[in-house]
Amino acid sequence: MTEPDNDTAAALRKEFATGLAPTRTSKWGEAFASVPRHAFVPAFYTQGSDGAWERVGPADPGYLEAVYSDRALTTQLDERGIPTSSSSEPSVMLTMLDALDAAEGDTVFELGTGTGYNAALLSHRLGEQNVTTMDVDPDLTEAAAHRLAGVGLHPFVATGDGAGGWPGRAPYQRFLATAALRSIPDAFFRQAAPGAVIVAPVGYGILRVTVTDPGHGTGYFLPAPAYFMPRRTPSAPPAFAEAETAEPTTTTAAPGDILGRLRFPLALALHGHTTCSWRDDDGDVTAVGIWTEDGSTATAHVSGKVRQVGPRRLWDVVESLAETFAGEPERQEFRVSITPGRQTVWYRTQDGPAWDLPQPR
Protein backbone atom coordinates (compact mmCIF):
# COMPACT_ATOMS: atom_id res chain seq x y z
CA MET A 1 0.00 0.00 0.00
CA THR A 2 1.33 3.44 -0.93
CA GLU A 3 2.17 5.84 1.87
CA PRO A 4 -0.53 8.57 2.01
CA ASP A 5 0.46 12.08 0.97
CA ASN A 6 0.71 13.38 4.54
CA ASP A 7 2.48 16.43 5.99
CA THR A 8 5.75 14.51 6.33
CA ALA A 9 5.72 13.49 2.67
CA ALA A 10 4.78 17.01 1.57
CA ALA A 11 7.61 18.56 3.61
CA LEU A 12 10.14 16.06 2.31
CA ARG A 13 8.96 16.62 -1.25
CA LYS A 14 9.34 20.40 -0.96
CA GLU A 15 12.86 20.07 0.43
CA PHE A 16 13.67 17.47 -2.22
CA ALA A 17 12.50 19.71 -5.09
CA THR A 18 14.44 22.68 -3.78
CA GLY A 19 17.61 20.64 -3.46
CA LEU A 20 17.52 19.25 -7.01
CA ALA A 21 18.65 22.51 -8.60
CA PRO A 22 19.83 24.86 -5.86
CA THR A 23 22.06 26.89 -8.17
CA ARG A 24 19.77 27.26 -11.18
CA THR A 25 16.19 28.09 -11.99
CA SER A 26 14.26 25.32 -13.70
CA LYS A 27 10.77 25.45 -15.14
CA TRP A 28 10.30 21.94 -13.75
CA GLY A 29 10.82 22.80 -10.08
CA GLU A 30 7.12 23.25 -9.39
CA ALA A 31 6.32 19.87 -10.98
CA PHE A 32 8.83 18.08 -8.75
CA ALA A 33 7.41 19.91 -5.74
CA SER A 34 3.83 18.95 -6.64
CA VAL A 35 3.95 15.38 -8.00
CA PRO A 36 4.32 12.81 -5.19
CA ARG A 37 7.14 10.46 -6.13
CA HIS A 38 6.07 7.97 -3.46
CA ALA A 39 2.81 7.43 -5.35
CA PHE A 40 4.90 5.95 -8.18
CA VAL A 41 7.42 4.12 -6.00
CA PRO A 42 5.25 2.20 -3.51
CA ALA A 43 8.25 -0.05 -2.87
CA PHE A 44 11.84 -0.40 -4.00
CA TYR A 45 14.73 -2.82 -3.57
CA THR A 46 18.14 -2.34 -1.96
CA GLN A 47 21.05 -4.74 -2.42
CA GLY A 48 23.14 -5.85 0.52
CA SER A 49 26.86 -6.60 0.55
CA ASP A 50 26.03 -10.28 0.07
CA GLY A 51 24.18 -9.49 -3.18
CA ALA A 52 20.74 -10.25 -1.75
CA TRP A 53 17.90 -7.86 -2.52
CA GLU A 54 15.63 -6.52 0.20
CA ARG A 55 12.23 -4.93 -0.42
CA VAL A 56 11.61 -1.56 1.23
CA GLY A 57 8.05 -0.28 1.56
CA PRO A 58 6.02 2.37 3.41
CA ALA A 59 6.13 0.46 6.71
CA ASP A 60 9.93 0.31 6.70
CA PRO A 61 12.10 2.96 8.40
CA GLY A 62 13.59 5.46 5.97
CA TYR A 63 11.22 4.67 3.12
CA LEU A 64 9.99 8.23 2.53
CA GLU A 65 13.44 9.72 3.09
CA ALA A 66 14.85 7.41 0.41
CA VAL A 67 12.04 8.18 -2.03
CA TYR A 68 12.59 11.91 -1.60
CA SER A 69 16.34 11.74 -2.09
CA ASP A 70 18.36 12.14 -5.27
CA ARG A 71 18.70 8.41 -5.75
CA ALA A 72 17.80 5.98 -8.49
CA LEU A 73 15.59 3.30 -6.95
CA THR A 74 15.29 -0.24 -8.28
CA THR A 75 11.59 -1.03 -8.57
CA GLN A 76 11.44 -4.35 -10.44
CA LEU A 77 13.52 -7.55 -10.48
CA ASP A 78 13.26 -10.52 -12.79
CA GLU A 79 13.21 -14.14 -11.66
CA ARG A 80 17.03 -14.14 -11.49
CA GLY A 81 17.13 -11.08 -9.26
CA ILE A 82 18.35 -8.79 -12.06
CA PRO A 83 16.89 -5.25 -12.06
CA THR A 84 14.54 -4.62 -14.98
CA SER A 85 13.00 -1.28 -14.02
CA SER A 86 13.84 1.65 -11.80
CA SER A 87 12.85 5.15 -10.85
CA SER A 88 15.68 7.22 -12.29
CA GLU A 89 17.90 9.57 -10.31
CA PRO A 90 15.78 12.74 -10.04
CA SER A 91 18.62 15.16 -10.80
CA VAL A 92 19.27 13.30 -14.07
CA MET A 93 15.55 13.42 -14.84
CA LEU A 94 15.61 17.17 -14.26
CA THR A 95 18.65 17.59 -16.51
CA MET A 96 16.86 15.73 -19.31
CA LEU A 97 13.61 17.65 -18.84
CA ASP A 98 15.48 20.96 -18.93
CA ALA A 99 17.26 19.84 -22.11
CA LEU A 100 13.90 18.99 -23.65
CA ASP A 101 13.08 22.72 -23.56
CA ALA A 102 9.36 21.99 -23.75
CA ALA A 103 6.65 24.61 -23.41
CA GLU A 104 3.11 24.17 -22.15
CA GLY A 105 1.06 22.63 -24.92
CA ASP A 106 3.95 20.85 -26.64
CA THR A 107 3.17 17.24 -27.52
CA VAL A 108 5.61 14.72 -26.08
CA PHE A 109 6.32 11.05 -26.76
CA GLU A 110 8.07 9.18 -23.96
CA LEU A 111 9.83 5.87 -24.59
CA GLY A 112 9.99 3.93 -21.32
CA THR A 113 7.05 4.52 -18.99
CA GLY A 114 8.63 2.68 -16.08
CA THR A 115 6.93 3.68 -12.83
CA GLY A 116 5.00 6.50 -14.52
CA TYR A 117 6.68 9.23 -12.44
CA ASN A 118 8.28 10.98 -15.41
CA ALA A 119 4.99 10.86 -17.33
CA ALA A 120 3.35 12.48 -14.30
CA LEU A 121 5.88 15.32 -14.31
CA LEU A 122 5.34 15.85 -18.04
CA SER A 123 1.55 15.75 -17.65
CA HIS A 124 1.57 18.16 -14.71
CA ARG A 125 3.47 20.85 -16.58
CA LEU A 126 2.57 20.31 -20.25
CA GLY A 127 -0.97 18.97 -19.92
CA GLU A 128 -1.98 15.32 -19.76
CA GLN A 129 -3.62 15.48 -23.18
CA ASN A 130 -0.22 16.25 -24.73
CA VAL A 131 1.67 13.29 -23.27
CA THR A 132 2.04 9.84 -24.83
CA THR A 133 4.08 7.30 -22.89
CA MET A 134 4.96 3.74 -23.90
CA ASP A 135 6.66 0.70 -22.40
CA VAL A 136 7.20 -2.84 -23.63
CA ASP A 137 6.20 -4.37 -20.28
CA PRO A 138 2.41 -4.65 -19.84
CA ASP A 139 2.75 -5.02 -16.07
CA LEU A 140 4.57 -1.70 -15.92
CA THR A 141 2.12 0.19 -18.12
CA GLU A 142 -0.88 -1.18 -16.22
CA ALA A 143 0.61 -0.19 -12.87
CA ALA A 144 1.73 3.21 -14.17
CA ALA A 145 -1.70 4.03 -15.58
CA HIS A 146 -3.26 3.11 -12.24
CA ARG A 147 -0.80 5.28 -10.30
CA LEU A 148 -1.23 8.20 -12.68
CA ALA A 149 -4.99 8.04 -12.29
CA GLY A 150 -4.49 7.91 -8.54
CA VAL A 151 -2.96 11.39 -8.62
CA GLY A 152 -5.55 12.69 -11.06
CA LEU A 153 -3.49 12.45 -14.27
CA HIS A 154 -4.54 10.63 -17.45
CA PRO A 155 -1.91 10.79 -20.20
CA PHE A 156 -2.11 8.30 -23.07
CA VAL A 157 -0.37 5.11 -21.88
CA ALA A 158 0.44 2.40 -24.44
CA THR A 159 2.11 -1.00 -24.33
CA GLY A 160 4.63 -1.98 -27.01
CA ASP A 161 8.08 -1.27 -28.37
CA GLY A 162 8.54 2.46 -27.94
CA ALA A 163 11.17 2.50 -30.69
CA GLY A 164 8.23 2.44 -33.10
CA GLY A 165 6.66 5.52 -31.54
CA TRP A 166 2.88 5.91 -31.67
CA PRO A 167 1.89 7.28 -35.09
CA GLY A 168 -1.77 7.68 -34.14
CA ARG A 169 -0.92 10.67 -31.93
CA ALA A 170 1.88 12.18 -34.04
CA PRO A 171 3.36 14.63 -34.80
CA TYR A 172 5.30 15.28 -31.61
CA GLN A 173 7.25 18.41 -30.72
CA ARG A 174 9.36 16.55 -28.18
CA PHE A 175 10.67 12.99 -27.67
CA LEU A 176 12.08 11.73 -24.39
CA ALA A 177 13.61 8.28 -23.87
CA THR A 178 14.09 6.93 -20.37
CA ALA A 179 15.56 3.60 -21.49
CA ALA A 180 19.09 3.41 -22.88
CA LEU A 181 19.22 3.47 -26.70
CA ARG A 182 22.02 2.69 -29.12
CA SER A 183 20.78 5.16 -31.72
CA ILE A 184 17.76 7.37 -32.32
CA PRO A 185 14.84 5.33 -33.73
CA ASP A 186 13.78 6.13 -37.30
CA ALA A 187 10.19 6.36 -36.12
CA PHE A 188 11.01 9.44 -34.07
CA PHE A 189 11.99 11.29 -37.24
CA ARG A 190 8.92 10.07 -39.13
CA GLN A 191 6.66 11.25 -36.33
CA ALA A 192 8.48 14.50 -35.53
CA ALA A 193 7.06 17.96 -35.99
CA PRO A 194 9.40 20.46 -37.71
CA GLY A 195 12.16 21.48 -35.30
CA ALA A 196 11.35 18.69 -32.83
CA VAL A 197 13.80 17.99 -30.02
CA ILE A 198 14.86 14.48 -28.98
CA VAL A 199 16.53 13.77 -25.64
CA ALA A 200 17.70 10.21 -25.11
CA PRO A 201 20.32 8.22 -23.18
CA VAL A 202 22.86 6.72 -25.58
CA GLY A 203 25.67 4.69 -24.08
CA TYR A 204 26.74 6.40 -20.86
CA GLY A 205 25.62 9.86 -21.94
CA ILE A 206 22.53 11.90 -22.79
CA LEU A 207 22.10 12.94 -26.40
CA ARG A 208 20.09 16.02 -27.42
CA VAL A 209 19.10 16.14 -31.10
CA THR A 210 17.20 18.78 -33.07
CA VAL A 211 15.31 17.54 -36.13
CA THR A 212 16.41 19.81 -38.97
CA ASP A 213 14.62 18.14 -41.90
CA PRO A 214 12.72 14.87 -42.39
CA GLY A 215 15.20 12.12 -41.42
CA HIS A 216 17.92 14.63 -40.57
CA GLY A 217 19.18 16.00 -37.29
CA THR A 218 22.14 17.42 -35.44
CA GLY A 219 22.97 17.29 -31.78
CA TYR A 220 25.40 16.92 -28.93
CA PHE A 221 25.87 15.07 -25.67
CA LEU A 222 25.08 16.82 -22.40
CA PRO A 223 27.96 17.15 -19.92
CA ALA A 224 26.31 14.96 -17.27
CA PRO A 225 27.03 11.21 -17.16
CA ALA A 226 24.04 8.90 -17.09
CA TYR A 227 23.15 5.25 -17.05
CA PHE A 228 19.64 3.99 -17.80
CA MET A 229 18.13 0.53 -17.96
CA PRO A 230 18.77 -0.79 -21.49
CA ARG A 231 15.94 -1.90 -23.73
CA ARG A 232 15.53 -5.64 -23.40
CA THR A 233 17.40 -7.57 -26.08
CA PRO A 234 18.75 -11.14 -26.17
CA SER A 235 22.50 -11.61 -25.93
CA ALA A 236 25.14 -14.31 -25.62
CA PRO A 237 26.88 -14.86 -22.25
CA PRO A 238 30.60 -14.09 -21.89
CA ALA A 239 32.97 -16.82 -23.05
CA PHE A 240 35.41 -16.52 -20.14
CA ALA A 241 36.20 -20.26 -20.04
CA GLU A 242 37.11 -20.25 -23.72
CA ALA A 243 39.14 -17.05 -23.27
CA GLU A 244 41.27 -18.75 -20.62
CA THR A 245 42.57 -21.14 -23.29
CA ALA A 246 43.42 -18.36 -25.79
CA GLU A 247 47.01 -17.35 -26.45
CA PRO A 248 47.74 -14.24 -24.37
CA THR A 249 49.00 -10.97 -25.80
CA THR A 250 50.24 -7.89 -24.00
CA THR A 251 48.68 -4.44 -23.65
CA THR A 252 49.73 -1.05 -22.40
CA ALA A 253 46.11 0.06 -21.85
CA ALA A 254 45.21 0.04 -18.15
CA PRO A 255 42.39 -2.50 -17.58
CA GLY A 256 40.62 -0.22 -15.12
CA ASP A 257 40.24 2.48 -17.79
CA ILE A 258 37.22 0.71 -19.29
CA LEU A 259 35.46 1.23 -15.97
CA GLY A 260 36.54 4.87 -15.74
CA ARG A 261 37.94 7.35 -18.23
CA LEU A 262 37.14 5.27 -21.36
CA ARG A 263 33.69 4.17 -20.27
CA PHE A 264 31.80 6.76 -22.32
CA PRO A 265 33.66 6.49 -25.66
CA LEU A 266 33.77 2.70 -25.35
CA ALA A 267 29.97 2.64 -25.30
CA LEU A 268 30.02 4.48 -28.64
CA ALA A 269 32.65 2.22 -30.17
CA LEU A 270 31.30 -1.11 -28.85
CA HIS A 271 27.54 -0.86 -28.77
CA GLY A 272 25.78 -2.97 -26.17
CA HIS A 273 28.94 -4.28 -24.53
CA THR A 274 29.04 -5.44 -20.92
CA THR A 275 31.96 -5.24 -18.50
CA CYS A 276 32.88 -6.85 -15.20
CA SER A 277 35.88 -6.77 -12.90
CA TRP A 278 37.78 -8.98 -10.51
CA ARG A 279 39.16 -7.37 -7.36
CA ASP A 280 41.50 -8.31 -4.53
CA ASP A 281 40.70 -8.22 -0.82
CA ASP A 282 41.46 -4.50 -0.72
CA GLY A 283 38.96 -3.79 -3.48
CA ASP A 284 41.60 -2.98 -6.12
CA VAL A 285 40.94 -4.13 -9.70
CA THR A 286 43.10 -7.09 -10.71
CA ALA A 287 41.41 -7.88 -14.04
CA VAL A 288 38.47 -6.87 -16.21
CA GLY A 289 36.24 -8.65 -18.66
CA ILE A 290 34.32 -7.27 -21.61
CA TRP A 291 31.90 -9.00 -23.97
CA THR A 292 29.34 -8.24 -26.66
CA GLU A 293 26.12 -9.85 -27.79
CA ASP A 294 27.81 -11.90 -30.53
CA GLY A 295 29.86 -13.75 -27.91
CA SER A 296 33.11 -11.85 -28.48
CA THR A 297 34.96 -11.77 -25.15
CA ALA A 298 38.18 -10.28 -23.82
CA THR A 299 39.88 -10.35 -20.44
CA ALA A 300 42.72 -8.07 -19.37
CA HIS A 301 44.88 -8.48 -16.26
CA VAL A 302 46.78 -5.68 -14.52
CA SER A 303 49.96 -7.58 -15.44
CA GLY A 304 49.28 -6.58 -19.05
CA LYS A 305 48.10 -9.99 -20.27
CA VAL A 306 45.08 -9.99 -22.58
CA ARG A 307 43.08 -12.90 -23.95
CA GLN A 308 40.46 -12.53 -26.69
CA VAL A 309 38.00 -14.88 -28.39
CA GLY A 310 35.06 -14.52 -30.72
CA PRO A 311 34.41 -12.80 -34.04
CA ARG A 312 35.67 -9.40 -32.82
CA ARG A 313 38.86 -8.46 -30.99
CA LEU A 314 37.36 -6.23 -28.35
CA TRP A 315 40.55 -5.23 -26.58
CA ASP A 316 41.94 -3.88 -29.84
CA VAL A 317 39.13 -1.31 -29.70
CA VAL A 318 40.07 -0.45 -26.11
CA GLU A 319 43.70 0.07 -27.10
CA SER A 320 42.68 2.35 -29.97
CA LEU A 321 40.59 4.49 -27.62
CA ALA A 322 43.39 4.62 -25.05
CA GLU A 323 45.66 6.05 -27.76
CA THR A 324 43.02 8.55 -28.91
CA PHE A 325 42.23 9.98 -25.47
CA ALA A 326 45.04 10.94 -23.12
CA GLY A 327 42.59 11.62 -20.28
CA GLU A 328 38.85 11.38 -19.77
CA PRO A 329 37.10 13.14 -22.66
CA GLU A 330 34.30 15.59 -21.91
CA ARG A 331 30.94 14.41 -23.15
CA GLN A 332 29.85 17.77 -24.57
CA GLU A 333 32.72 17.60 -27.07
CA PHE A 334 30.98 14.67 -28.79
CA ARG A 335 28.45 15.71 -31.42
CA VAL A 336 26.17 13.79 -33.75
CA SER A 337 25.10 14.15 -37.36
CA ILE A 338 22.04 12.22 -38.52
CA THR A 339 20.95 11.50 -42.07
CA PRO A 340 18.59 8.81 -43.40
CA GLY A 341 20.37 5.50 -42.81
CA ARG A 342 23.32 6.89 -40.86
CA GLN A 343 24.00 8.35 -37.41
CA THR A 344 27.58 9.42 -36.75
CA VAL A 345 29.12 10.65 -33.50
CA TRP A 346 32.27 12.73 -33.90
CA TYR A 347 34.72 14.16 -31.41
CA ARG A 348 35.48 17.90 -31.54
CA THR A 349 35.58 18.19 -35.34
CA GLN A 350 33.82 16.29 -38.11
CA ASP A 351 37.13 15.16 -39.53
CA GLY A 352 38.28 13.92 -36.10
CA PRO A 353 37.64 10.55 -34.44
CA ALA A 354 34.14 9.29 -35.33
CA TRP A 355 31.91 6.29 -34.71
CA ASP A 356 28.74 5.20 -36.47
CA LEU A 357 25.87 4.27 -34.20
CA PRO A 358 24.01 1.04 -35.00
CA GLN A 359 21.53 1.21 -37.85
CA PRO A 360 18.16 2.13 -36.28
CA ARG A 361 14.93 0.38 -37.16
CSV table of N, CA and C in Angstrom, one decimal, residues 184 186 189 212-218 336-344 359-360:
chain,number,residue,atom,x,y,z
A,184,ILE,N,19.1,6.8,-32.3
A,184,ILE,CA,17.8,7.4,-32.3
A,184,ILE,C,16.9,6.6,-33.3
A,186,ASP,N,14.3,5.5,-36.1
A,186,ASP,CA,13.8,6.1,-37.3
A,186,ASP,C,12.4,6.7,-37.1
A,189,PHE,N,11.9,10.3,-36.2
A,189,PHE,CA,12.0,11.3,-37.2
A,189,PHE,C,10.7,11.3,-38.1
A,212,THR,N,16.2,18.7,-38.1
A,212,THR,CA,16.4,19.8,-39.0
A,212,THR,C,15.6,19.7,-40.3
A,213,ASP,N,15.4,18.5,-40.7
A,213,ASP,CA,14.6,18.1,-41.9
A,213,ASP,C,14.1,16.7,-41.7
A,214,PRO,N,13.2,16.3,-42.5
A,214,PRO,CA,12.7,14.9,-42.4
A,214,PRO,C,13.9,13.9,-42.5
A,215,GLY,N,14.1,13.1,-41.4
A,215,GLY,CA,15.2,12.1,-41.4
A,215,GLY,C,16.5,12.7,-41.1
A,216,HIS,N,16.6,14.0,-40.8
A,216,HIS,CA,17.9,14.6,-40.6
A,216,HIS,C,17.9,15.3,-39.2
A,217,GLY,N,19.1,15.3,-38.6
A,217,GLY,CA,19.2,16.0,-37.3
A,217,GLY,C,20.6,16.2,-36.9
A,218,THR,N,20.8,17.2,-36.0
A,218,THR,CA,22.1,17.4,-35.4
A,218,THR,C,22.0,17.5,-33.9
A,336,VAL,N,26.8,14.8,-32.9
A,336,VAL,CA,26.2,13.8,-33.7
A,336,VAL,C,25.6,14.4,-35.0
A,337,SER,N,25.7,13.8,-36.1
A,337,SER,CA,25.1,14.2,-37.4
A,337,SER,C,24.2,13.0,-37.8
A,338,ILE,N,23.0,13.3,-38.2
A,338,ILE,CA,22.0,12.2,-38.5
A,338,ILE,C,21.5,12.5,-39.9
A,339,THR,N,21.6,11.5,-40.8
A,339,THR,CA,20.9,11.5,-42.1
A,339,THR,C,20.2,10.2,-42.2
A,340,PRO,N,19.3,10.1,-43.2
A,340,PRO,CA,18.6,8.8,-43.4
A,340,PRO,C,19.6,7.7,-43.6
A,341,GLY,N,19.5,6.7,-42.7
A,341,GLY,CA,20.4,5.5,-42.8
A,341,GLY,C,21.7,5.6,-42.1
A,342,ARG,N,22.0,6.8,-41.5
A,342,ARG,CA,23.3,6.9,-40.9
A,342,ARG,C,23.3,7.9,-39.7
A,343,GLN,N,23.9,7.5,-38.6
A,343,GLN,CA,24.0,8.4,-37.4
A,343,GLN,C,25.5,8.3,-37.0
A,344,THR,N,26.2,9.4,-37.0
A,344,THR,CA,27.6,9.4,-36.7
A,344,THR,C,27.9,10.4,-35.6
A,359,GLN,N,22.6,0.9,-37.0
A,359,GLN,CA,21.5,1.2,-37.9
A,359,GLN,C,20.2,1.1,-37.1
A,360,PRO,N,19.5,2.2,-37.0
A,360,PRO,CA,18.2,2.1,-36.3
A,360,PRO,C,17.1,1.4,-37.1
